[in-house]
PDB file of C-alpha atoms in Angstrom:
ATOM      1  CA  UNK A 363       0.017  -0.124   0.127  1.00  0.00           C
ATOM      2  CA  UNK A 364       1.326   3.484  -0.897  1.00  0.00           C
ATOM      3  CA  UNK A 365       1.727   5.233   2.337  1.00  0.00           C
ATOM      4  CA  UNK A 366       1.492   8.676   0.615  1.00  0.00           C
ATOM      5  CA  UNK A 367      -2.202   7.881  -0.442  1.00  0.00           C
ATOM      6  CA  UNK A 368      -3.277   7.901   3.075  1.00  0.00           C
ATOM      7  CA  UNK A 369      -1.020  10.616   4.152  1.00  0.00           C
ATOM      8  CA  UNK A 370      -3.579  13.519   3.613  1.00  0.00           C
ATOM      9  CA  UNK A 371      -0.832  16.059   2.635  1.00  0.00           C
ATOM     10  CA  UNK A 372      -1.788  19.653   2.051  1.00  0.00           C
ATOM     11  CA  UNK A 373      -2.024  20.793  -1.688  1.00  0.00           C
ATOM     12  CA  UNK A 374       1.175  22.866  -0.983  1.00  0.00           C
ATOM     13  CA  UNK A 375       3.083  19.893   0.548  1.00  0.00           C
ATOM     14  CA  UNK A 376       4.876  17.085  -0.841  1.00  0.00           C
ATOM     15  CA  UNK A 377       4.843  13.589   0.500  1.00  0.00           C
ATOM     16  CA  UNK A 378       8.249  11.971   1.421  1.00  0.00           C
ATOM     17  CA  UNK A 379       8.193   8.162   1.916  1.00  0.00           C
ATOM     18  CA  UNK A 380      10.189   6.403   4.564  1.00  0.00           C
ATOM     19  CA  UNK A 381       9.677   2.794   4.258  1.00  0.00           C
ATOM     20  CA  UNK A 382       6.162   1.803   5.152  1.00  0.00           C
ATOM     21  CA  UNK A 383       5.389   5.333   6.567  1.00  0.00           C
ATOM     22  CA  UNK A 384       5.256   8.887   4.983  1.00  0.00           C
ATOM     23  CA  UNK A 385       5.907  12.462   6.013  1.00  0.00           C
ATOM     24  CA  UNK A 386       4.213  15.482   4.523  1.00  0.00           C
ATOM     25  CA  UNK A 387       6.482  18.458   4.001  1.00  0.00           C
ATOM     26  CA  UNK A 388       5.358  22.051   3.074  1.00  0.00           C
ATOM     27  CA  UNK A 389       6.888  23.345   0.002  1.00  0.00           C
ATOM     28  CA  UNK A 390       8.469  26.787   0.044  1.00  0.00           C
ATOM     29  CA  UNK A 391       7.208  29.455   0.255  1.00  0.00           C
ATOM     30  CA  UNK A 392       4.655  27.730   2.680  1.00  0.00           C
ATOM     31  CA  UNK A 393       5.192  26.570   6.194  1.00  0.00           C
ATOM     32  CA  UNK A 394       3.296  24.144   8.418  1.00  0.00           C
ATOM     33  CA  UNK A 395       3.001  20.439   9.487  1.00  0.00           C
ATOM     34  CA  UNK A 396       2.521  19.196   6.009  1.00  0.00           C
ATOM     35  CA  UNK A 397      -0.997  18.496   6.416  1.00  0.00           C
ATOM     36  CA  UNK A 398      -1.853  22.175   6.783  1.00  0.00           C
ATOM     37  CA  UNK A 399       0.325  24.624   4.983  1.00  0.00           C
ATOM     38  CA  UNK A 400       0.085  28.433   4.895  1.00  0.00           C
ATOM     39  CA  UNK A 401       1.887  31.243   3.173  1.00  0.00           C
ATOM     40  CA  UNK A 402       5.181  32.148   4.996  1.00  0.00           C
ATOM     41  CA  UNK A 403       4.708  35.949   5.714  1.00  0.00           C
ATOM     42  CA  UNK A 404       7.965  36.328   7.464  1.00  0.00           C
ATOM     43  CA  UNK A 405      10.137  34.776   4.618  1.00  0.00           C
ATOM     44  CA  UNK A 406      11.701  32.328   7.183  1.00  0.00           C
ATOM     45  CA  UNK A 407      12.025  29.716   4.184  1.00  0.00           C
ATOM     46  CA  UNK A 408      13.758  32.470   1.954  1.00  0.00           C
ATOM     47  CA  UNK A 409      17.383  33.450   2.006  1.00  0.00           C
ATOM     48  CA  UNK A 410      17.397  37.063   1.451  1.00  0.00           C
ATOM     49  CA  UNK A 411      20.583  39.197   1.085  1.00  0.00           C
ATOM     50  CA  UNK A 412      21.541  41.399   3.972  1.00  0.00           C
ATOM     51  CA  UNK A 413      20.552  44.425   1.851  1.00  0.00           C
ATOM     52  CA  UNK A 414      17.106  43.062   1.087  1.00  0.00           C
ATOM     53  CA  UNK A 415      13.693  42.840   2.823  1.00  0.00           C
ATOM     54  CA  UNK A 416      10.742  40.537   2.608  1.00  0.00           C
ATOM     55  CA  UNK A 417       7.882  41.671   0.538  1.00  0.00           C
ATOM     56  CA  UNK A 418       4.590  40.112   0.380  1.00  0.00           C
ATOM     57  CA  UNK A 419       2.873  42.699  -1.798  1.00  0.00           C
ATOM     58  CA  UNK A 420       1.727  40.145  -4.422  1.00  0.00           C
ATOM     59  CA  UNK A 421       0.675  37.678  -1.875  1.00  0.00           C
ATOM     60  CA  UNK A 422       3.780  35.546  -2.215  1.00  0.00           C
ATOM     61  CA  UNK A 423       6.782  36.282  -0.119  1.00  0.00           C
ATOM     62  CA  UNK A 424       9.669  37.598  -2.102  1.00  0.00           C
ATOM     63  CA  UNK A 425      13.005  39.050  -1.441  1.00  0.00           C
ATOM     64  CA  UNK A 426      13.191  42.798  -2.547  1.00  0.00           C
ATOM     65  CA  UNK A 427      16.665  44.644  -2.628  1.00  0.00           C
ATOM     66  CA  UNK A 428      16.592  47.859  -0.472  1.00  0.00           C
ATOM     67  CA  UNK A 429      16.765  51.222  -1.960  1.00  0.00           C
ATOM     68  CA  UNK A 430      20.100  52.184  -3.505  1.00  0.00           C
ATOM     69  CA  UNK A 431      20.799  48.250  -4.228  1.00  0.00           C
ATOM     70  CA  UNK A 432      19.695  46.020  -7.228  1.00  0.00           C
ATOM     71  CA  UNK A 433      19.453  42.364  -7.804  1.00  0.00           C
ATOM     72  CA  UNK A 434      17.011  39.477  -7.253  1.00  0.00           C
ATOM     73  CA  UNK A 435      16.826  39.809  -3.627  1.00  0.00           C
ATOM     74  CA  UNK A 436      18.769  36.893  -2.804  1.00  0.00           C
ATOM     75  CA  UNK A 437      21.808  38.668  -3.994  1.00  0.00           C
ATOM     76  CA  UNK A 438      21.964  42.588  -3.915  1.00  0.00           C
ATOM     77  CA  UNK A 439      24.735  44.861  -5.193  1.00  0.00           C
ATOM     78  CA  UNK A 440      25.159  48.396  -4.481  1.00  0.00           C
ATOM     79  CA  UNK A 441      24.013  50.960  -7.120  1.00  0.00           C
ATOM     80  CA  UNK A 442      26.677  53.660  -8.006  1.00  0.00           C
ATOM     81  CA  UNK A 443      24.271  56.603  -8.595  1.00  0.00           C
ATOM     82  CA  UNK A 444      27.343  58.905  -9.307  1.00  0.00           C
ATOM     83  CA  UNK A 445      28.082  56.591 -12.620  1.00  0.00           C
ATOM     84  CA  UNK A 446      25.411  58.712 -14.114  1.00  0.00           C
ATOM     85  CA  UNK A 447      25.532  61.665 -11.872  1.00  0.00           C
ATOM     86  CA  UNK A 448      21.994  63.170 -10.950  1.00  0.00           C
ATOM     87  CA  UNK A 449      23.790  66.219  -9.602  1.00  0.00           C
ATOM     88  CA  UNK A 450      24.144  69.456 -11.246  1.00  0.00           C
ATOM     89  CA  UNK A 451      27.047  69.766 -13.907  1.00  0.00           C
ATOM     90  CA  UNK A 452      28.637  72.217 -11.653  1.00  0.00           C
ATOM     91  CA  UNK A 453      28.601  69.906  -8.615  1.00  0.00           C
ATOM     92  CA  UNK A 454      30.431  67.039  -7.276  1.00  0.00           C
ATOM     93  CA  UNK A 455      28.635  63.651  -6.659  1.00  0.00           C
ATOM     94  CA  UNK A 456      29.701  61.555  -3.703  1.00  0.00           C
ATOM     95  CA  UNK A 457      28.360  57.804  -3.547  1.00  0.00           C
ATOM     96  CA  UNK A 458      27.498  56.363  -0.416  1.00  0.00           C
ATOM     97  CA  UNK A 459      26.004  53.024   0.940  1.00  0.00           C
ATOM     98  CA  UNK A 460      22.416  52.992  -0.428  1.00  0.00           C
ATOM     99  CA  UNK A 461      22.743  56.523  -1.667  1.00  0.00           C
ATOM    100  CA  UNK A 462      24.557  59.626  -2.796  1.00  0.00           C
ATOM    101  CA  UNK A 463      25.113  63.311  -2.166  1.00  0.00           C
ATOM    102  CA  UNK A 464      25.631  66.394  -4.258  1.00  0.00           C
ATOM    103  CA  UNK A 465      27.733  69.505  -3.315  1.00  0.00           C
ATOM    104  CA  UNK A 466      28.348  72.543  -5.477  1.00  0.00           C
ATOM    105  CA  UNK A 467      31.767  73.195  -6.581  1.00  0.00           C
ATOM    106  CA  UNK A 468      33.890  76.276  -5.308  1.00  0.00           C
ATOM    107  CA  UNK A 469      32.790  79.176  -7.068  1.00  0.00           C
ATOM    108  CA  UNK A 470      29.039  78.117  -7.055  1.00  0.00           C
ATOM    109  CA  UNK A 471      26.127  78.042  -4.716  1.00  0.00           C
ATOM    110  CA  UNK A 472      23.119  75.777  -4.404  1.00  0.00           C
ATOM    111  CA  UNK A 473      21.891  72.478  -3.006  1.00  0.00           C
ATOM    112  CA  UNK A 474      23.904  70.378  -5.499  1.00  0.00           C
ATOM    113  CA  UNK A 475      20.979  69.416  -7.610  1.00  0.00           C
ATOM    114  CA  UNK A 476      20.942  73.000  -8.903  1.00  0.00           C
ATOM    115  CA  UNK A 477      24.165  75.254  -8.653  1.00  0.00           C
ATOM    116  CA  UNK A 478      24.364  79.022  -9.418  1.00  0.00           C
ATOM    117  CA  UNK A 479      27.585  81.054 -10.306  1.00  0.00           C
ATOM    118  CA  UNK A 480      28.784  83.309  -7.218  1.00  0.00           C
ATOM    119  CA  UNK A 481      29.804  86.761  -8.244  1.00  0.00           C
ATOM    120  CA  UNK A 482      32.774  87.122  -6.337  1.00  0.00           C
ATOM    121  CA  UNK A 483      33.458  90.676  -7.519  1.00  0.00           C
ATOM    122  CA  UNK A 484      30.213  91.866  -6.025  1.00  0.00           C
ATOM    123  CA  UNK A 485      29.996  89.744  -2.875  1.00  0.00           C
ATOM    124  CA  UNK A 486      33.699  89.178  -1.777  1.00  0.00           C
ATOM    125  CA  UNK A 487      35.542  92.044  -3.439  1.00  0.00           C
ATOM    126  CA  UNK A 488      38.759  89.886  -3.616  1.00  0.00           C
ATOM    127  CA  UNK A 489      40.752  92.430  -5.636  1.00  0.00           C
ATOM    128  CA  UNK A 490      42.856  95.234  -4.555  1.00  0.00           C
ATOM    129  CA  UNK A 491      41.433  98.657  -4.395  1.00  0.00           C
ATOM    130  CA  UNK A 492      43.595  99.615  -7.438  1.00  0.00           C
ATOM    131  CA  UNK A 493      42.466  96.673  -9.504  1.00  0.00           C
ATOM    132  CA  UNK A 494      39.542  95.659 -11.802  1.00  0.00           C
ATOM    133  CA  UNK A 495      37.634  92.745 -10.929  1.00  0.00           C
ATOM    134  CA  UNK A 496      36.163  90.501 -13.585  1.00  0.00           C
ATOM    135  CA  UNK A 497      33.766  87.492 -12.790  1.00  0.00           C
ATOM    136  CA  UNK A 498      33.997  84.385 -14.585  1.00  0.00           C
ATOM    137  CA  UNK A 499      32.050  81.065 -14.366  1.00  0.00           C
ATOM    138  CA  UNK A 500      32.952  79.601 -11.059  1.00  0.00           C
ATOM    139  CA  UNK A 501      35.843  82.084 -10.606  1.00  0.00           C
ATOM    140  CA  UNK A 502      37.067  85.515 -11.044  1.00  0.00           C
ATOM    141  CA  UNK A 503      40.347  87.555 -12.267  1.00  0.00           C
ATOM    142  CA  UNK A 504      41.898  90.752 -10.991  1.00  0.00           C
ATOM    143  CA  UNK A 505      44.107  93.163 -12.933  1.00  0.00           C
ATOM    144  CA  UNK A 506      45.983  96.012 -11.516  1.00  0.00           C
ATOM    145  CA  UNK A 507      44.952  99.471 -12.746  1.00  0.00           C
ATOM    146  CA  UNK A 508      47.422 101.524 -15.040  1.00  0.00           C
ATOM    147  CA  UNK A 509      50.088 102.905 -12.825  1.00  0.00           C
ATOM    148  CA  UNK A 510      50.049  99.797 -10.514  1.00  0.00           C
ATOM    149  CA  UNK A 511      51.674  96.354 -10.746  1.00  0.00           C
ATOM    150  CA  UNK A 512      50.956  93.175  -8.960  1.00  0.00           C
ATOM    151  CA  UNK A 513      48.879  90.103  -8.939  1.00  0.00           C
ATOM    152  CA  UNK A 514      45.615  92.019  -8.801  1.00  0.00           C
ATOM    153  CA  UNK A 515      44.849  90.689  -5.448  1.00  0.00           C
ATOM    154  CA  UNK A 516      47.615  93.242  -4.120  1.00  0.00           C
ATOM    155  CA  UNK A 517      48.710  96.207  -6.280  1.00  0.00           C
ATOM    156  CA  UNK A 518      51.662  98.441  -5.614  1.00  0.00           C
ATOM    157  CA  UNK A 519      52.206 101.841  -7.021  1.00  0.00           C
ATOM    158  CA  UNK A 520      54.668 101.895 -10.082  1.00  0.00           C
ATOM    159  CA  UNK A 521      57.499 104.318  -9.750  1.00  0.00           C
ATOM    160  CA  UNK A 522      57.502 105.695 -13.219  1.00  0.00           C
ATOM    161  CA  UNK A 523      60.347 108.191 -12.378  1.00  0.00           C
ATOM    162  CA  UNK A 524      62.605 105.159 -12.162  1.00  0.00           C
ATOM    163  CA  UNK A 525      62.296 104.823 -16.062  1.00  0.00           C
ATOM    164  CA  UNK A 526      63.037 108.330 -16.674  1.00  0.00           C
ATOM    165  CA  UNK A 527      59.999 109.215 -18.563  1.00  0.00           C
ATOM    166  CA  UNK A 528      60.532 113.017 -18.611  1.00  0.00           C
ATOM    167  CA  UNK A 529      62.878 115.394 -20.778  1.00  0.00           C
ATOM    168  CA  UNK A 530      66.401 115.398 -19.652  1.00  0.00           C
ATOM    169  CA  UNK A 531      65.853 119.153 -18.828  1.00  0.00           C
ATOM    170  CA  UNK A 532      62.912 118.189 -16.416  1.00  0.00           C
ATOM    171  CA  UNK A 533      62.345 116.970 -13.141  1.00  0.00           C
ATOM    172  CA  UNK A 534      60.109 113.727 -12.427  1.00  0.00           C
ATOM    173  CA  UNK A 535      57.666 113.519  -9.491  1.00  0.00           C
ATOM    174  CA  UNK A 536      56.143 110.014  -8.831  1.00  0.00           C
ATOM    175  CA  UNK A 537      52.396 110.156  -7.909  1.00  0.00           C
ATOM    176  CA  UNK A 538      49.940 107.295  -7.003  1.00  0.00           C
ATOM    177  CA  UNK A 539      49.197 105.565 -10.151  1.00  0.00           C
ATOM    178  CA  UNK A 540      50.925 108.233 -12.310  1.00  0.00           C
ATOM    179  CA  UNK A 541      53.921 110.687 -12.331  1.00  0.00           C
ATOM    180  CA  UNK A 542      54.370 114.434 -13.229  1.00  0.00           C
ATOM    181  CA  UNK A 543      57.114 116.124 -15.213  1.00  0.00           C
ATOM    182  CA  UNK A 544      58.133 119.735 -14.539  1.00  0.00           C
ATOM    183  CA  UNK A 545      60.445 121.717 -17.128  1.00  0.00           C
ATOM    184  CA  UNK A 546      63.547 123.234 -15.457  1.00  0.00           C
ATOM    185  CA  UNK A 547      63.597 126.881 -14.675  1.00  0.00           C
ATOM    186  CA  UNK A 548      63.471 129.212 -17.928  1.00  0.00           C
ATOM    187  CA  UNK A 549      62.179 126.138 -19.949  1.00  0.00           C
ATOM    188  CA  UNK A 550      58.691 125.301 -21.099  1.00  0.00           C
ATOM    189  CA  UNK A 551      57.074 122.425 -22.598  1.00  0.00           C
ATOM    190  CA  UNK A 552      55.412 119.001 -21.764  1.00  0.00           C
ATOM    191  CA  UNK A 553      56.414 115.814 -20.143  1.00  0.00           C
ATOM    192  CA  UNK A 554      58.871 114.656 -22.877  1.00  0.00           C
ATOM    193  CA  UNK A 555      60.057 118.040 -24.313  1.00  0.00           C
ATOM    194  CA  UNK A 556      61.334 121.145 -22.874  1.00  0.00           C
ATOM    195  CA  UNK A 557      62.443 124.375 -24.691  1.00  0.00           C
ATOM    196  CA  UNK A 558      63.667 127.779 -23.840  1.00  0.00           C
ATOM    197  CA  UNK A 559      61.054 130.615 -23.523  1.00  0.00           C
ATOM    198  CA  UNK A 560      61.308 133.114 -26.287  1.00  0.00           C
ATOM    199  CA  UNK A 561      61.356 135.879 -23.611  1.00  0.00           C
ATOM    200  CA  UNK A 562      64.125 134.220 -21.937  1.00  0.00           C
ATOM    201  CA  UNK A 563      66.388 133.962 -24.745  1.00  0.00           C
ATOM    202  CA  UNK A 564      69.712 135.519 -23.837  1.00  0.00           C
ATOM    203  CA  UNK A 565      68.524 136.101 -20.282  1.00  0.00           C
ATOM    204  CA  UNK A 566      70.437 134.981 -17.197  1.00  0.00           C
ATOM    205  CA  UNK A 567      67.990 132.850 -15.198  1.00  0.00           C
ATOM    206  CA  UNK A 568      68.457 132.365 -11.479  1.00  0.00           C
ATOM    207  CA  UNK A 569      69.068 129.274  -9.737  1.00  0.00           C
TER     208      UNK A 569
END
């Protein structure tokens, strides 16, 4: 006599013969004594990955990878969200376990998903008072004004008189950002050319 014919196993169980006797065993994902089997709501018969949780949304328990991971549930691997960065083009993406973060690069401001250029010339005024500031995308540049030399962040007055820009018959006076030439006594002219006054011709000038 087939012992399984009289075992009265549940429809979700299989009969295991052991000589003249038989044992009913529930099949996954069902649990019970074999004679009565019910769905395993706690996934105790499933081997879910440590980054997966049990889902019974469709009635049958199933391992489902957690947010930030992908796989069949029994095996889950981390998703590198930064591989196809969701951040703003002017932001840096940092991948983390199960997620990511975005941060705007220097020279930009925002939440990382949206970044706006910072106008350093207006907000920070990084250049010297004797320099012109020009804002650029994510940065800025400084250029010393005429009559000054330096990096633009710091500018120093140029001593034009050291380069003898005046006529040889004139004296040079250095001034902030410029210089001044003065023709010697009894001479007239401009910065680079001094000549004798007509009314001084033949006259003896004092010292």
